[in-house]
mmCIF file of C-alpha atoms in Angstrom:
data_model
loop_
_atom_site.group_PDB
_atom_site.id
_atom_site.type_symbol
_atom_site.label_atom_id
_atom_site.label_comp_id
_atom_site.label_asym_id
_atom_site.label_seq_id
_atom_site.Cartn_x
_atom_site.Cartn_y
_atom_site.Cartn_z
ATOM 1 C CA MET A 1 -52.102 -6.314 -4.124
ATOM 2 C CA TYR A 2 -53.944 -9.536 -4.264
ATOM 3 C CA ALA A 3 -57.193 -8.135 -2.825
ATOM 4 C CA ASP A 4 -58.847 -4.985 -2.028
ATOM 5 C CA ASP A 5 -61.063 -4.493 0.730
ATOM 6 C CA GLU A 6 -64.135 -4.725 -1.226
ATOM 7 C CA THR A 7 -63.089 -8.202 -2.413
ATOM 8 C CA VAL A 8 -62.362 -9.061 1.125
ATOM 9 C CA ARG A 9 -65.857 -7.715 2.321
ATOM 10 C CA ALA A 10 -67.485 -9.540 -0.426
ATOM 11 C CA ILE A 11 -66.049 -12.779 0.479
ATOM 12 C CA LEU A 12 -66.672 -12.355 4.157
ATOM 13 C CA ARG A 13 -70.429 -11.116 3.634
ATOM 14 C CA GLU A 14 -71.543 -12.570 0.344
ATOM 15 C CA SER A 15 -69.591 -15.665 -0.668
ATOM 16 C CA GLY A 16 -71.459 -18.155 1.803
ATOM 17 C CA ASP A 17 -70.944 -19.431 5.163
ATOM 18 C CA THR A 18 -69.394 -23.053 4.675
ATOM 19 C CA TRP A 19 -65.395 -22.537 4.754
ATOM 20 C CA ALA A 20 -63.395 -25.456 4.109
ATOM 21 C CA VAL A 21 -60.114 -24.832 6.080
ATOM 22 C CA VAL A 22 -57.215 -26.742 4.288
ATOM 23 C CA GLY A 23 -54.552 -27.543 6.778
ATOM 24 C CA LEU A 24 -56.698 -27.450 9.857
ATOM 25 C CA SER A 25 -56.096 -30.353 12.378
ATOM 26 C CA ALA A 26 -56.821 -30.631 16.121
ATOM 27 C CA ASN A 27 -53.312 -29.017 16.947
ATOM 28 C CA GLU A 28 -53.947 -26.143 19.136
ATOM 29 C CA ASP A 29 -50.776 -24.597 18.479
ATOM 30 C CA ARG A 30 -51.439 -24.194 14.673
ATOM 31 C CA ALA A 31 -52.666 -20.741 13.451
ATOM 32 C CA ALA A 32 -55.444 -22.659 11.529
ATOM 33 C CA PHE A 33 -56.904 -23.709 14.855
ATOM 34 C CA GLY A 34 -57.586 -20.208 16.170
ATOM 35 C CA VAL A 35 -58.588 -18.537 12.883
ATOM 36 C CA ALA A 36 -61.082 -21.548 12.461
ATOM 37 C CA ARG A 37 -62.481 -20.707 15.883
ATOM 38 C CA VAL A 38 -62.823 -17.033 15.009
ATOM 39 C CA LEU A 39 -64.625 -18.030 11.759
ATOM 40 C CA GLN A 40 -66.990 -19.887 13.760
ATOM 41 C CA ARG A 41 -67.614 -16.961 16.257
ATOM 42 C CA PHE A 42 -68.811 -14.923 13.227
ATOM 43 C CA GLY A 43 -71.124 -17.501 11.911
ATOM 44 C CA LYS A 44 -69.176 -19.666 9.546
ATOM 45 C CA ARG A 45 -69.235 -23.248 9.396
ATOM 46 C CA VAL A 46 -65.768 -24.535 9.402
ATOM 47 C CA VAL A 47 -65.090 -27.720 7.629
ATOM 48 C CA PRO A 48 -61.569 -29.111 8.402
ATOM 49 C CA VAL A 49 -59.501 -30.724 5.546
ATOM 50 C CA HIS A 50 -56.496 -32.274 6.510
ATOM 51 C CA PRO A 51 -55.096 -35.882 5.542
ATOM 52 C CA LYS A 52 -55.666 -36.903 9.196
ATOM 53 C CA ALA A 53 -59.373 -36.064 8.602
ATOM 54 C CA GLU A 54 -59.796 -35.135 12.370
ATOM 55 C CA THR A 55 -62.950 -33.618 13.816
ATOM 56 C CA VAL A 56 -61.979 -29.966 14.940
ATOM 57 C CA HIS A 57 -64.438 -27.507 16.624
ATOM 58 C CA GLY A 58 -67.173 -30.018 16.341
ATOM 59 C CA GLU A 59 -66.942 -30.411 12.755
ATOM 60 C CA ARG A 60 -66.256 -33.667 10.832
ATOM 61 C CA GLY A 61 -62.897 -33.532 8.886
ATOM 62 C CA TYR A 62 -62.021 -34.911 5.420
ATOM 63 C CA ALA A 63 -58.838 -35.907 3.901
ATOM 64 C CA THR A 64 -59.445 -33.756 0.806
ATOM 65 C CA LEU A 65 -61.933 -31.052 -0.726
ATOM 66 C CA ALA A 66 -63.126 -33.824 -3.073
ATOM 67 C CA ASP A 67 -64.376 -35.853 -0.123
ATOM 68 C CA ILE A 68 -66.716 -33.321 1.168
ATOM 69 C CA PRO A 69 -70.284 -34.489 0.330
ATOM 70 C CA PHE A 70 -71.940 -31.001 0.384
ATOM 71 C CA PRO A 71 -71.147 -27.714 -1.303
ATOM 72 C CA VAL A 72 -68.459 -25.353 -0.044
ATOM 73 C CA ASP A 73 -68.363 -21.716 -0.343
ATOM 74 C CA VAL A 74 -65.157 -20.546 0.552
ATOM 75 C CA VAL A 75 -61.636 -22.634 0.783
ATOM 76 C CA ASP A 76 -59.138 -21.117 3.266
ATOM 77 C CA VAL A 77 -55.778 -22.319 2.578
ATOM 78 C CA PHE A 78 -53.328 -22.917 5.340
ATOM 79 C CA VAL A 79 -50.635 -24.976 3.586
ATOM 80 C CA ASN A 80 -47.232 -23.906 2.261
ATOM 81 C CA SER A 81 -47.071 -21.635 -0.763
ATOM 82 C CA ARG A 82 -45.631 -24.523 -2.972
ATOM 83 C CA LEU A 83 -48.521 -26.553 -2.121
ATOM 84 C CA ALA A 84 -51.259 -24.074 -2.347
ATOM 85 C CA GLY A 85 -51.781 -23.943 -6.160
ATOM 86 C CA PRO A 86 -53.142 -27.515 -6.440
ATOM 87 C CA VAL A 87 -55.484 -26.528 -3.503
ATOM 88 C CA ALA A 88 -56.942 -23.622 -5.543
ATOM 89 C CA ASP A 89 -57.304 -25.886 -8.752
ATOM 90 C CA GLU A 90 -59.174 -28.321 -6.386
ATOM 91 C CA ALA A 91 -61.450 -25.215 -5.137
ATOM 92 C CA VAL A 92 -62.344 -24.630 -8.551
ATOM 93 C CA ALA A 93 -63.133 -28.080 -9.432
ATOM 94 C CA ILE A 94 -65.515 -28.410 -6.504
ATOM 95 C CA GLY A 95 -67.439 -25.411 -7.203
ATOM 96 C CA ALA A 96 -66.250 -23.171 -4.640
ATOM 97 C CA LYS A 97 -67.079 -19.250 -4.982
ATOM 98 C CA ALA A 98 -63.852 -18.056 -3.435
ATOM 99 C CA VAL A 99 -60.482 -19.009 -2.283
ATOM 100 C CA TRP A 100 -58.412 -17.329 0.574
ATOM 101 C CA PHE A 101 -54.765 -17.748 0.976
ATOM 102 C CA GLN A 102 -53.671 -17.103 4.525
ATOM 103 C CA LEU A 103 -50.849 -14.690 5.509
ATOM 104 C CA GLY A 104 -47.646 -15.967 3.943
ATOM 105 C CA VAL A 105 -49.314 -18.175 1.223
ATOM 106 C CA ILE A 106 -48.686 -16.605 -2.088
ATOM 107 C CA ASP A 107 -48.664 -18.075 -5.458
ATOM 108 C CA PRO A 108 -49.458 -15.507 -8.119
ATOM 109 C CA GLN A 109 -49.990 -17.927 -10.809
ATOM 110 C CA ALA A 110 -52.878 -19.863 -8.705
ATOM 111 C CA TYR A 111 -54.225 -16.408 -8.058
ATOM 112 C CA ALA A 112 -54.281 -15.785 -11.770
ATOM 113 C CA ARG A 113 -55.858 -19.172 -12.612
ATOM 114 C CA THR A 114 -58.530 -18.883 -9.900
ATOM 115 C CA ARG A 115 -59.642 -15.479 -10.891
ATOM 116 C CA ALA A 116 -59.633 -16.663 -14.552
ATOM 117 C CA ALA A 117 -61.918 -19.445 -13.227
ATOM 118 C CA GLY A 118 -64.494 -16.696 -12.095
ATOM 119 C CA LEU A 119 -63.676 -17.352 -8.374
ATOM 120 C CA ALA A 120 -63.109 -14.445 -6.060
ATOM 121 C CA MET A 121 -59.508 -14.818 -4.336
ATOM 122 C CA VAL A 122 -57.574 -13.178 -1.423
ATOM 123 C CA MET A 123 -53.744 -13.781 -0.955
ATOM 124 C CA ASP A 124 -51.725 -13.192 2.093
ATOM 125 C CA ARG A 125 -54.343 -12.021 4.357
ATOM 126 C CA CYS A 126 -56.170 -13.555 7.410
ATOM 127 C CA PRO A 127 -60.092 -13.329 7.794
ATOM 128 C CA ALA A 128 -59.357 -13.378 11.809
ATOM 129 C CA ILE A 129 -57.848 -9.940 11.142
ATOM 130 C CA GLU A 130 -60.027 -8.654 8.136
ATOM 131 C CA ILE A 131 -63.546 -9.668 9.967
ATOM 132 C CA PRO A 132 -63.011 -7.191 12.795
ATOM 133 C CA ARG A 133 -61.239 -4.773 10.772
ATOM 134 C CA LEU A 134 -63.884 -4.312 8.212
ATOM 135 C CA SER A 135 -66.973 -4.877 10.303
#
């Protein structure tokens, strides 16, 4: 409902290769850790965004999206749905091209705001599932 295959393909293939992964930490048991690894295998630069600002998968982490000193193409969101809207707003503010809310991350108002700002958006899907499915 919140993204068709065409939008998913466009984000994966055309939006750019620098992905800020919000909620990514060095905790190997978290879904973000494994998904970030898949993104890297498919040629994406993964930038961890987490309050601890840890280095993950060889990439320096940042505490917030605003702290990243270079352009970000896609913001991939692994936070609780009630916290996701402000992250989408930050993605708009930093000039990202797209926002991706992971499986279970749902905020229809944030979706509407993000789309109204001109960004592509996917909600409640996982790029680690979509990349092989749509390749």
